[in-house]
XYZ file of C-alpha atoms in Angstrom:
712
model
C 34.266 46.824 -58.617
C 32.628 47.665 -55.471
C 31.863 45.477 -52.501
C 28.802 43.666 -52.469
C 29.197 42.863 -56.372
C 28.802 39.122 -55.552
C 25.677 39.452 -53.396
C 24.163 41.754 -56.083
C 24.645 38.910 -58.706
C 23.475 36.307 -56.524
C 20.252 38.429 -55.837
C 19.756 39.034 -59.452
C 20.204 35.129 -60.227
C 17.828 34.326 -57.582
C 14.902 36.648 -58.746
C 15.767 35.349 -62.569
C 14.913 31.855 -61.433
C 11.719 32.894 -60.476
C 10.772 34.373 -63.811
C 9.811 32.935 -67.197
C 12.782 32.595 -69.490
C 12.163 35.657 -71.736
C 11.916 37.847 -68.862
C 14.904 36.844 -67.105
C 16.984 39.892 -68.270
C 14.560 42.112 -66.012
C 15.952 40.914 -62.779
C 18.979 42.855 -63.543
C 16.977 46.029 -64.431
C 15.055 45.543 -61.083
C 18.213 45.783 -58.739
C 19.207 48.904 -60.187
C 17.161 52.194 -59.756
C 18.630 53.560 -63.110
C 15.147 52.495 -64.673
C 13.647 54.964 -62.829
C 14.958 57.936 -64.546
C 14.743 56.114 -68.000
C 11.916 57.595 -69.986
C 9.668 54.331 -69.900
C 11.229 52.310 -67.102
C 8.339 52.850 -64.883
C 5.728 52.155 -67.707
C 7.195 48.892 -68.431
C 6.891 47.584 -64.976
C 3.445 48.988 -64.964
C 2.164 47.060 -67.975
C 2.892 43.632 -66.436
C 0.220 44.549 -63.652
C -1.050 48.064 -63.249
C -2.846 47.156 -60.044
C -0.343 45.404 -58.532
C 2.329 48.216 -59.463
C 0.380 50.605 -57.629
C -0.097 48.492 -54.369
C 3.454 47.759 -54.148
C 4.463 51.141 -54.110
C 6.360 51.120 -57.313
C 8.725 48.778 -55.952
C 9.783 46.444 -58.915
C 11.042 43.415 -57.023
C 7.712 43.183 -54.825
C 5.756 43.423 -58.231
C 7.863 40.485 -59.620
C 7.403 38.322 -56.464
C 3.816 39.194 -55.949
C 2.487 39.248 -59.308
C 0.494 36.058 -60.170
C 2.803 33.647 -62.468
C 0.043 33.573 -65.134
C 0.365 37.304 -65.754
C 4.264 36.985 -66.158
C 3.546 34.167 -68.480
C 1.443 36.581 -70.442
C 3.941 39.151 -70.710
C 6.746 36.752 -71.524
C 4.390 35.807 -74.479
C 4.285 39.324 -75.717
C 7.266 39.787 -78.067
C 6.962 43.449 -78.154
C 7.186 43.464 -74.321
C 10.045 40.956 -74.158
C 11.822 43.469 -76.702
C 11.262 46.289 -74.334
C 12.980 44.152 -71.511
C 15.874 43.357 -73.556
C 16.303 47.132 -74.662
C 16.420 48.248 -70.910
C 18.598 45.405 -69.742
C 21.025 46.283 -72.807
C 21.047 49.831 -72.052
C 21.791 49.244 -68.393
C 24.446 47.118 -69.222
C 26.064 49.425 -71.630
C 25.971 52.223 -69.177
C 27.821 49.843 -66.685
C 30.427 49.278 -69.317
C 31.498 52.738 -69.969
C 34.653 54.370 -68.984
C 34.782 56.570 -66.053
C 34.767 60.345 -66.335
C 38.166 61.435 -67.105
C 39.840 63.421 -64.320
C 41.405 63.433 -60.886
C 38.729 61.002 -59.569
C 39.402 57.391 -60.324
C 37.247 54.238 -59.257
C 39.849 52.811 -57.052
C 39.408 56.052 -54.738
C 35.811 57.323 -55.473
C 34.148 60.177 -53.589
C 32.311 59.218 -50.421
C 29.020 61.170 -50.338
C 27.485 61.061 -46.683
C 24.105 62.169 -46.017
C 21.424 61.416 -43.378
C 18.722 60.985 -46.051
C 18.863 59.737 -49.759
C 15.617 60.566 -52.014
C 16.270 58.109 -54.747
C 12.689 56.731 -55.315
C 9.386 56.572 -53.539
C 9.771 52.958 -53.044
C 12.911 53.483 -50.757
C 11.881 55.462 -47.973
C 14.614 56.737 -46.511
C 14.113 60.622 -47.238
C 11.882 63.163 -45.732
C 12.372 66.342 -48.035
C 14.718 68.506 -49.934
C 17.925 67.455 -48.546
C 17.349 63.857 -49.192
C 15.975 64.555 -52.734
C 19.039 66.693 -53.342
C 21.206 63.943 -52.321
C 19.379 61.456 -54.558
C 19.900 63.549 -57.408
C 23.770 63.868 -56.540
C 24.013 60.014 -56.870
C 21.990 59.701 -60.215
C 24.100 62.606 -61.744
C 27.091 60.847 -60.883
C 25.823 57.729 -62.132
C 24.952 59.539 -65.527
C 28.541 61.374 -65.466
C 30.099 58.344 -64.976
C 31.920 59.947 -61.803
C 33.193 57.438 -59.345
C 30.959 57.983 -56.236
C 29.624 55.713 -53.495
C 26.846 56.963 -50.980
C 26.637 56.360 -47.447
C 23.644 56.563 -45.255
C 21.173 54.694 -42.766
C 18.787 52.022 -43.574
C 15.566 53.339 -41.596
C 13.494 50.444 -40.873
C 10.333 52.950 -40.567
C 11.664 55.644 -42.541
C 10.009 58.943 -42.355
C 6.406 59.570 -41.175
C 3.314 59.140 -43.501
C 0.633 61.869 -42.821
C -2.901 62.023 -42.248
C -5.165 65.305 -41.826
C -8.334 65.192 -39.602
C -11.573 67.128 -40.483
C -10.178 70.195 -38.741
C -6.841 70.148 -40.712
C -4.649 68.875 -37.929
C -1.951 66.550 -39.020
C -1.408 63.038 -37.364
C 1.592 60.902 -38.158
C 2.146 57.219 -38.516
C 4.983 55.142 -39.468
C 5.286 51.982 -41.850
C 7.688 49.170 -41.627
C 10.388 49.357 -44.448
C 11.734 45.720 -44.689
C 14.689 45.774 -46.805
C 14.329 42.123 -47.834
C 11.388 43.222 -50.027
C 13.400 46.113 -51.640
C 15.770 45.912 -54.672
C 18.947 45.871 -52.362
C 21.438 43.421 -51.115
C 23.001 42.707 -47.550
C 26.758 43.065 -48.284
C 28.655 39.950 -47.188
C 32.629 39.400 -47.009
C 34.760 36.657 -48.477
C 33.635 34.450 -45.512
C 30.123 35.023 -46.937
C 29.107 36.576 -43.374
C 27.618 39.952 -43.300
C 30.065 43.005 -43.511
C 29.723 44.532 -39.963
C 31.181 47.707 -38.034
C 30.614 48.351 -34.406
C 30.363 51.958 -32.869
C 30.696 52.827 -29.192
C 27.621 54.760 -28.501
C 26.440 55.095 -24.770
C 27.401 52.088 -22.885
C 26.807 49.838 -25.877
C 29.128 48.788 -28.864
C 26.323 49.040 -31.444
C 26.710 46.834 -34.357
C 25.677 47.835 -37.874
C 25.376 45.480 -41.299
C 25.652 47.085 -44.485
C 23.034 47.105 -47.564
C 23.618 47.920 -50.816
C 21.304 49.810 -53.084
C 22.370 50.450 -56.917
C 21.664 53.879 -58.159
C 22.903 53.553 -62.221
C 26.777 53.271 -61.511
C 26.855 54.301 -58.057
C 26.407 51.930 -54.868
C 24.608 53.495 -52.042
C 25.710 51.842 -48.841
C 23.214 51.829 -45.718
C 23.960 50.888 -42.285
C 21.540 48.993 -40.456
C 21.537 48.606 -36.465
C 18.131 46.523 -36.457
C 20.093 43.375 -35.342
C 19.274 40.798 -32.704
C 22.955 41.520 -31.208
C 22.107 45.025 -30.420
C 19.873 46.184 -27.343
C 16.654 47.546 -28.120
C 17.835 50.981 -27.898
C 20.855 50.001 -30.228
C 17.991 48.432 -32.802
C 16.110 51.812 -32.720
C 19.080 54.003 -33.810
C 18.309 53.222 -37.443
C 14.329 53.112 -37.060
C 13.324 56.528 -37.694
C 14.448 59.406 -39.804
C 14.672 62.582 -37.970
C 13.742 61.227 -34.559
C 12.506 63.565 -32.060
C 14.698 62.126 -29.294
C 17.905 64.116 -28.880
C 20.013 61.248 -27.685
C 18.717 58.966 -30.483
C 19.516 61.658 -33.118
C 22.924 61.814 -31.774
C 23.461 58.131 -31.925
C 22.158 58.220 -35.671
C 24.881 61.112 -36.117
C 27.610 58.783 -34.645
C 26.413 55.585 -36.638
C 26.411 57.837 -39.958
C 29.822 59.598 -39.386
C 31.837 57.088 -37.268
C 30.088 54.005 -38.684
C 30.017 55.193 -42.153
C 33.742 55.701 -42.289
C 34.567 52.529 -40.840
C 32.195 50.835 -42.957
C 33.713 52.345 -46.180
C 37.054 50.849 -44.769
C 35.588 47.404 -43.955
C 34.123 47.320 -47.788
C 37.924 48.034 -49.012
C 37.313 51.550 -50.087
C 39.445 54.268 -49.893
C 37.924 57.724 -51.000
C 39.959 60.419 -52.398
C 37.511 62.996 -50.437
C 34.630 62.696 -47.879
C 31.688 64.841 -48.777
C 29.831 65.655 -45.850
C 26.161 66.639 -46.674
C 25.137 68.647 -44.116
C 26.604 68.459 -40.357
C 24.862 64.909 -39.643
C 27.829 62.857 -40.502
C 30.545 65.245 -38.932
C 31.448 62.925 -36.227
C 33.167 60.869 -38.773
C 36.114 63.310 -38.806
C 37.291 61.719 -35.463
C 37.498 58.176 -37.207
C 39.451 59.854 -40.021
C 41.793 61.463 -37.310
C 42.206 57.929 -35.487
C 42.966 56.295 -39.138
C 45.522 59.279 -39.690
C 47.140 58.657 -36.223
C 47.301 54.757 -36.535
C 48.831 54.938 -40.033
C 51.996 57.133 -38.447
C 53.532 54.652 -36.050
C 55.695 57.691 -34.608
C 52.660 59.785 -33.864
C 51.840 63.216 -35.174
C 51.427 66.532 -33.361
C 47.626 67.024 -32.899
C 47.281 69.990 -35.244
C 49.378 68.107 -38.065
C 46.879 65.138 -37.864
C 43.956 67.409 -38.011
C 45.338 68.840 -41.107
C 45.439 65.528 -42.781
C 41.939 64.854 -41.766
C 40.962 68.392 -43.283
C 42.643 67.608 -46.448
C 40.247 64.687 -46.969
C 37.035 66.330 -46.161
C 34.622 68.856 -47.732
C 31.328 70.106 -46.309
C 28.090 71.397 -47.725
C 25.800 73.434 -45.283
C 22.125 73.694 -46.036
C 20.526 75.471 -43.397
C 20.659 78.989 -42.787
C 17.709 78.609 -40.135
C 19.216 78.059 -36.504
C 16.846 75.255 -35.688
C 18.492 73.378 -38.436
C 21.910 73.663 -36.752
C 21.209 72.102 -33.457
C 23.429 72.109 -30.690
C 23.958 69.790 -27.685
C 25.086 70.612 -24.011
C 28.109 68.923 -22.661
C 26.156 66.194 -20.575
C 24.134 65.408 -23.700
C 27.246 64.809 -25.745
C 29.314 62.983 -23.328
C 26.487 60.629 -22.240
C 26.201 59.266 -25.839
C 29.994 59.891 -26.775
C 32.012 59.587 -23.654
C 33.705 56.359 -24.376
C 34.200 57.233 -28.090
C 35.769 60.578 -27.064
C 38.160 58.836 -24.879
C 39.385 56.418 -27.723
C 39.298 58.969 -30.673
C 40.348 62.144 -28.871
C 40.320 63.501 -25.486
C 37.002 64.584 -24.152
C 37.591 68.319 -23.919
C 38.972 68.357 -27.509
C 35.996 66.467 -28.660
C 33.573 68.987 -27.259
C 35.694 71.958 -28.320
C 35.888 71.083 -31.779
C 32.012 71.447 -32.169
C 31.895 74.998 -30.192
C 31.973 78.365 -31.734
C 34.587 79.342 -29.342
C 36.497 76.340 -28.640
C 37.965 77.629 -25.295
C 34.477 78.329 -23.855
C 33.503 75.311 -22.101
C 29.725 76.706 -21.572
C 29.098 76.698 -25.143
C 27.198 73.679 -26.543
C 28.763 71.461 -29.213
C 27.228 71.449 -32.661
C 27.632 69.320 -35.941
C 27.749 72.232 -38.024
C 30.653 73.863 -36.404
C 32.506 70.739 -36.090
C 32.055 70.092 -39.941
C 33.283 73.561 -40.828
C 36.416 73.388 -38.545
C 37.343 70.072 -40.015
C 36.907 70.452 -43.529
C 39.397 71.856 -46.258
C 36.255 73.503 -48.216
C 32.939 74.462 -47.309
C 29.997 75.583 -49.397
C 26.479 76.863 -49.465
C 23.806 76.026 -51.617
C 22.920 79.364 -53.512
C 24.700 82.796 -53.881
C 22.399 84.307 -51.262
C 22.695 81.339 -48.758
C 26.736 81.980 -49.126
C 26.275 85.499 -48.148
C 24.043 84.457 -45.091
C 26.317 81.451 -44.279
C 29.393 83.535 -44.099
C 27.589 86.157 -41.614
C 26.250 83.177 -39.518
C 29.406 81.427 -39.260
C 31.788 84.299 -38.854
C 32.555 83.860 -35.043
C 34.055 80.484 -35.847
C 36.667 82.577 -37.745
C 37.642 85.314 -35.157
C 39.659 88.049 -36.993
C 38.179 87.699 -40.487
C 35.723 90.010 -42.162
C 32.401 88.332 -43.107
C 33.252 88.352 -46.698
C 36.732 86.654 -45.951
C 34.883 83.782 -44.374
C 35.908 80.643 -45.923
C 32.419 79.373 -47.255
C 31.964 79.744 -51.045
C 28.527 78.566 -52.872
C 27.715 76.198 -55.212
C 23.974 76.409 -56.139
C 21.871 73.537 -56.286
C 20.688 71.835 -59.425
C 18.091 68.950 -60.182
C 18.762 65.678 -62.035
C 16.794 66.548 -65.146
C 15.950 62.894 -66.338
C 14.167 62.418 -63.255
C 12.097 65.458 -62.995
C 11.480 66.218 -66.583
C 8.220 64.197 -67.087
C 5.228 63.494 -69.635
C 4.332 65.446 -72.258
C 7.149 68.163 -71.863
C 10.025 65.271 -71.881
C 8.323 64.031 -75.259
C 8.277 67.613 -76.732
C 11.824 68.511 -75.799
C 13.240 64.988 -77.231
C 11.626 65.587 -80.305
C 13.429 69.213 -80.722
C 16.629 69.251 -78.706
C 18.371 66.339 -80.408
C 19.811 62.898 -79.852
C 21.549 62.708 -76.280
C 20.559 66.269 -75.381
C 19.966 65.329 -71.576
C 23.789 64.495 -71.444
C 24.472 68.033 -72.284
C 21.739 69.649 -70.215
C 24.162 72.047 -68.559
C 24.819 73.649 -71.710
C 22.805 76.749 -72.830
C 23.404 75.680 -76.592
C 21.557 72.554 -75.814
C 18.332 74.461 -74.833
C 18.842 76.990 -77.883
C 16.418 74.980 -79.982
C 13.612 75.821 -77.576
C 13.541 78.994 -79.287
C 12.242 77.676 -82.428
C 9.445 75.302 -80.753
C 6.108 76.612 -82.048
C 4.038 78.199 -79.284
C 1.124 76.056 -80.186
C 3.308 73.047 -79.307
C 4.644 74.313 -76.064
C 1.270 75.192 -74.957
C -0.302 71.824 -75.993
C 2.169 70.347 -73.798
C 1.222 72.422 -70.790
C -2.162 71.737 -71.351
C -1.539 67.916 -71.634
C 0.519 68.169 -68.352
C -2.097 69.936 -66.586
C -4.790 67.330 -67.611
C -2.822 64.590 -66.173
C -2.372 66.508 -62.961
C -6.149 67.480 -62.838
C -6.683 63.339 -63.362
C -4.846 62.745 -60.272
C -6.039 65.316 -57.946
C -9.691 64.370 -58.981
C -8.915 60.811 -57.659
C -6.718 61.629 -54.604
C -8.511 64.999 -53.298
C -11.664 62.732 -53.286
C -9.941 59.749 -51.702
C -8.373 61.948 -48.962
C -11.787 63.492 -48.056
C -13.677 60.191 -47.862
C -10.842 58.735 -45.627
C -11.460 61.584 -43.075
C -15.069 61.355 -43.088
C -15.847 64.457 -44.864
C -19.484 65.349 -45.804
C -20.079 63.632 -49.164
C -20.643 66.529 -51.117
C -17.444 68.054 -50.139
C -15.678 64.881 -50.954
C -16.945 64.327 -54.329
C -16.250 67.961 -55.263
C -12.631 67.101 -55.108
C -13.363 65.718 -58.694
C -14.202 69.407 -59.670
C -10.825 70.342 -60.845
C -10.948 71.820 -64.558
C -8.127 70.995 -66.774
C -8.314 74.152 -68.559
C -8.172 76.294 -65.440
C -5.207 77.994 -64.290
C -3.681 75.745 -61.718
C -1.492 77.139 -59.049
C 0.836 74.908 -56.836
C 2.295 75.209 -53.486
C 4.090 72.054 -51.908
C 6.956 72.162 -49.508
C 8.394 70.970 -46.251
C 5.629 72.775 -44.004
C 8.149 74.689 -41.958
C 6.601 78.105 -40.583
C 9.289 80.195 -42.603
C 8.066 78.682 -45.807
C 4.834 80.653 -45.028
C 2.058 78.610 -46.604
C -0.277 80.861 -44.457
C 0.340 83.621 -46.617
C -2.501 82.181 -48.798
C -5.017 82.212 -45.873
C -3.646 85.576 -44.778
C -6.057 87.500 -46.957
C -9.128 85.294 -47.316
C -11.329 87.397 -49.133
C -8.826 87.803 -51.916
C -8.248 84.058 -51.988
C -11.744 83.473 -52.293
C -12.246 85.904 -55.008
C -9.709 84.411 -56.897
C -11.030 81.109 -56.569
C -14.752 82.021 -57.363
C -14.223 84.838 -59.836
C -15.162 85.051 -63.491
C -11.893 83.534 -64.411
C -11.527 81.304 -61.215
C -8.085 79.736 -60.386
C -7.525 76.593 -58.805
C -5.141 75.780 -55.937
C -3.267 72.342 -54.911
C -1.437 72.337 -51.847
C 0.768 69.571 -50.157
C 3.371 69.173 -47.515
C 4.194 67.830 -44.270
C 5.079 69.471 -40.857
C 7.700 67.740 -38.543
C 5.908 66.006 -35.811
C 7.006 68.314 -33.162
C 6.452 71.439 -35.020
C 3.215 72.556 -33.596
C 3.338 75.995 -35.245
C 3.782 74.349 -38.798
C 0.850 72.077 -38.035
C -1.397 75.291 -37.114
C -0.535 76.560 -40.631
C -2.353 73.498 -42.270
C -5.524 74.249 -40.185
C -5.464 77.896 -40.999
C -5.663 76.827 -44.948
C -8.267 74.313 -44.081
C -10.485 76.823 -42.283
C -11.261 78.036 -45.897
C -12.494 74.565 -47.153
C -16.398 75.082 -46.507
C -16.623 78.575 -48.321
C -18.393 78.650 -51.489
C -16.551 77.286 -54.401
C -13.549 76.028 -52.523
C -14.371 72.234 -52.380
C -13.833 71.962 -56.241
C -11.087 74.474 -56.824
C -8.807 73.774 -53.953
C -7.238 70.657 -52.559
C -4.729 69.809 -49.935
C -3.091 66.603 -50.941
C -1.750 64.066 -47.994
C 1.216 62.417 -47.346
C 3.568 64.355 -49.820
C 6.373 62.379 -51.289
C 8.608 62.074 -54.266
C 5.991 60.386 -56.561
C 3.344 63.414 -55.690
C 6.109 65.968 -56.135
C 6.868 64.711 -59.538
C 3.285 65.006 -60.524
C 2.923 68.569 -59.005
C 6.121 70.083 -60.777
C 5.169 68.472 -63.973
C 1.506 69.697 -64.031
C 1.215 73.233 -62.368
C 1.097 76.272 -64.545
C 2.358 78.618 -61.450
C 4.721 77.345 -58.897
C 4.335 79.705 -55.802
C 7.230 79.827 -53.119
C 7.053 82.671 -50.493
C 9.819 81.677 -47.752
C 10.687 84.426 -45.123
C 13.953 85.853 -46.369
C 16.678 85.026 -45.794
C 15.814 81.545 -44.393
C 15.593 79.876 -48.116
C 19.054 78.024 -48.461
C 18.251 77.115 -52.122
C 14.773 75.521 -52.764
C 14.756 73.168 -55.791
C 10.987 72.304 -56.371
C 10.907 75.496 -58.356
C 13.529 74.281 -60.663
C 11.706 71.201 -61.170
C 8.493 73.112 -61.945
C 10.472 74.982 -64.676
C 11.566 71.821 -66.316
C 7.944 71.028 -66.809
C 6.934 74.379 -68.111
C 5.763 75.971 -64.870
C 6.317 79.425 -64.223
C 7.506 80.663 -60.683
C 5.985 83.310 -58.679
C 8.553 83.530 -55.700
C 10.273 85.497 -52.897
C 13.875 86.634 -54.052
C 15.665 84.294 -51.869
C 17.502 81.014 -52.337
C 17.926 79.910 -56.065
C 15.257 82.357 -57.276
C 17.302 85.399 -56.161
C 19.731 84.631 -58.930
C 17.458 82.996 -61.360
C 14.960 85.733 -61.892
C 15.697 88.182 -64.535
C 12.200 90.111 -64.963
C 11.376 87.789 -67.771
C 11.286 84.226 -66.759
C 8.518 84.588 -64.134
C 7.382 86.908 -61.108
C 9.131 87.990 -58.036
C 8.440 89.364 -54.563
C 10.585 91.741 -52.750
C 13.300 89.569 -50.708
C 14.405 92.165 -48.204
C 14.734 91.091 -44.561
C 12.366 92.681 -42.006
C 12.456 92.174 -38.510
C 8.764 92.908 -38.209
C 7.439 89.584 -39.472
C 3.734 90.222 -39.076
C 4.364 93.375 -41.114
C 6.185 91.500 -43.523
C 3.661 88.725 -43.884
C 0.961 91.381 -44.637
C 3.163 92.993 -47.044
C 4.154 89.825 -49.104
C 0.429 88.385 -49.017
C -0.586 91.787 -50.780
C 2.245 91.451 -53.041
C 1.341 87.919 -53.825
C -2.327 88.510 -54.648
C -1.523 91.594 -56.591
C 0.785 89.569 -58.928
C -1.971 86.748 -59.136
C -4.592 89.108 -59.931
C -3.092 91.939 -62.038
C -0.391 89.932 -63.981
C -0.455 86.071 -63.832
C -4.252 85.578 -64.286
C -4.681 88.146 -67.042
C -1.768 86.878 -68.951
C -3.099 83.330 -68.769
C -6.446 84.286 -70.408
C -4.861 86.405 -73.110
C -5.429 84.485 -76.137
C -4.391 84.783 -79.747
C -7.071 83.599 -82.611
C -5.727 79.978 -82.054
C -6.300 80.009 -78.577
C -2.526 80.409 -77.496
C -1.447 82.624 -74.740
C 1.421 84.178 -76.626
C 2.964 86.278 -73.687
C 2.605 83.386 -71.440
C 4.365 80.837 -73.879
C 7.079 83.487 -74.364
C 7.831 83.486 -70.553
C 7.823 79.643 -70.536
C 10.268 79.711 -73.428
C 12.441 82.177 -71.527
C 11.981 80.056 -68.374
C 13.530 77.013 -70.005
C 16.349 78.838 -71.698
C 17.499 80.583 -68.614
C 16.708 77.992 -65.948
C 17.101 74.485 -67.744
C 20.921 74.594 -68.037
C 21.913 76.826 -65.055
C 20.067 74.769 -62.613
C 20.474 71.237 -63.917
C 22.502 68.626 -61.790
C 25.031 68.193 -64.185
C 26.050 71.920 -63.857
C 25.805 71.341 -60.181
C 27.986 68.214 -60.160
C 30.571 69.685 -62.517
C 30.808 72.525 -60.103
C 31.583 70.175 -57.165
C 34.150 68.417 -59.102
C 36.133 71.436 -60.342
C 35.580 73.547 -57.131
C 35.558 71.198 -54.215
C 36.636 67.719 -54.981
C 39.747 68.694 -57.261
C 42.705 69.225 -55.347
C 45.299 72.344 -56.761
């Protein structure tokens, strides 16, 4: 149905040929990431060779090609395991055979979802944080709903950086090669069996890219790759690192993603009904769409009429209320990389002006967000409050309009429930919510049976998830400490986490506005919580961008507390935050803290994931929590804006510790005769009922279909 089908079939057949006959259906499962959100998909692969599964980073293709043949033969002789394989293969086949979602979007004209990062799975390291994980959840949900969609991104050969923390708490970065030949993906070829390629004028070079395909359920994800011998070293580097520090390389990446992405879709024979630009990074693609419109009209169109045809094809989602996330470029920077492109696709002044706030002011820089807003038929923010912030931020782009009339709506983010609902809580909800309930996760009625789940069962599931988390922390914290040569007493104390103790998590991208430093701002209160008669335990994780020195200093502030009495076994910073670690943290933590400086949180989704595992939120009223909090489903800190940030930080730090000391901790330890904290479980129940359906990716994607993709 989509370009690359024959390449995928060939790869499946080649892998199947390496396997014992009873395991050959497994080859097709390997080449589709649908297994990753099936309840027992990962467990099936782990059963083959647990040690190898861990060492391959949960990459199923590497597992099957690196596992000793004797172990594969042993698995093939296990009739129960073979039946397991056959069931997952049959489920995959049945899913792909389903009819497409009924509606205006048809397979011959799918939605094209363009994004600079995709967090599909930990083994596919082309993501950095929330934007990419949200994009991965979009593709998965489209697959589950049978919505015709294709993803377009870049195949980063070294991905995003890995993190190491030294003895002082300072972050160091390193990169690892990502070899697509060892991933469950294929290079797309044409009828002539040669790789499909596109060329994009960047700087003084015509940079060539090939296209890889990754299957995410029913959705193909196409990834452009410039690491080819026909390109210069600079051209090859374009798809090397995600969020490259060099500004010129970032511009080149935007051109390859936008212009190259649109050209690749045409080369693949795809004619999307709508191009969804997820953030401004792919916005340059609108110039390629303009060229296509003009080429299809031999007599020519007036410029504004041609641009209107482009707008009719484009929708745009902005995720960034922080100015640094909406970077702009000076005239010289843009023309150095795109001068030839501008000459071909437009004229230089119009090219530059389309990305300015005031098109008529040549002194203004050019930005991708302004370009995307100006050239899309509809635009949205990702939470209700973010919509208000975005309309005010971008009002100058629409002179003469009041802020409330700025054409930016909002569709609040959601999370892919089958991916993020794990372990004991998934087993519990599967028992009580009925067959196929995950297909109806956006409906409040689906979650209604949560009211009748006995409190003892909810609490038991919470305890089991916490124990699993504590086991992981004990191993990982000790390993991290040993690797940075901490004293042995401190290193082994990483195993001191208690599975019965209140466990509080904070794991985010470590931008300064996320305010991890609030925990260290009042050290005496933090240490009193950790060392009190009813102690708590904290687990932290997160990465700071390599160029964000201020964010790196935040980690050092937290590390300054590490040698205080009692801290070693009750607080841990886990290095190299990624999707697998995030899944374990949101599933196991009792309380999830989120304290961004308002109004800088566009949405945030880690808290939504925590809710699915029965975690409770303690958050500033910003982003999604500003519309989720109802006074009964978690705790809130005032979300008012304050220009005096040091005063605001002190006030919010006090509010955080007041809630922890006077509400959270007492409620956790208030038990009935059966040892169940009834008020705590009541809040868990309320959180599941209110947040489960409302912040699911099912609801989110249906909103996109009804409000952005559908044409009136």
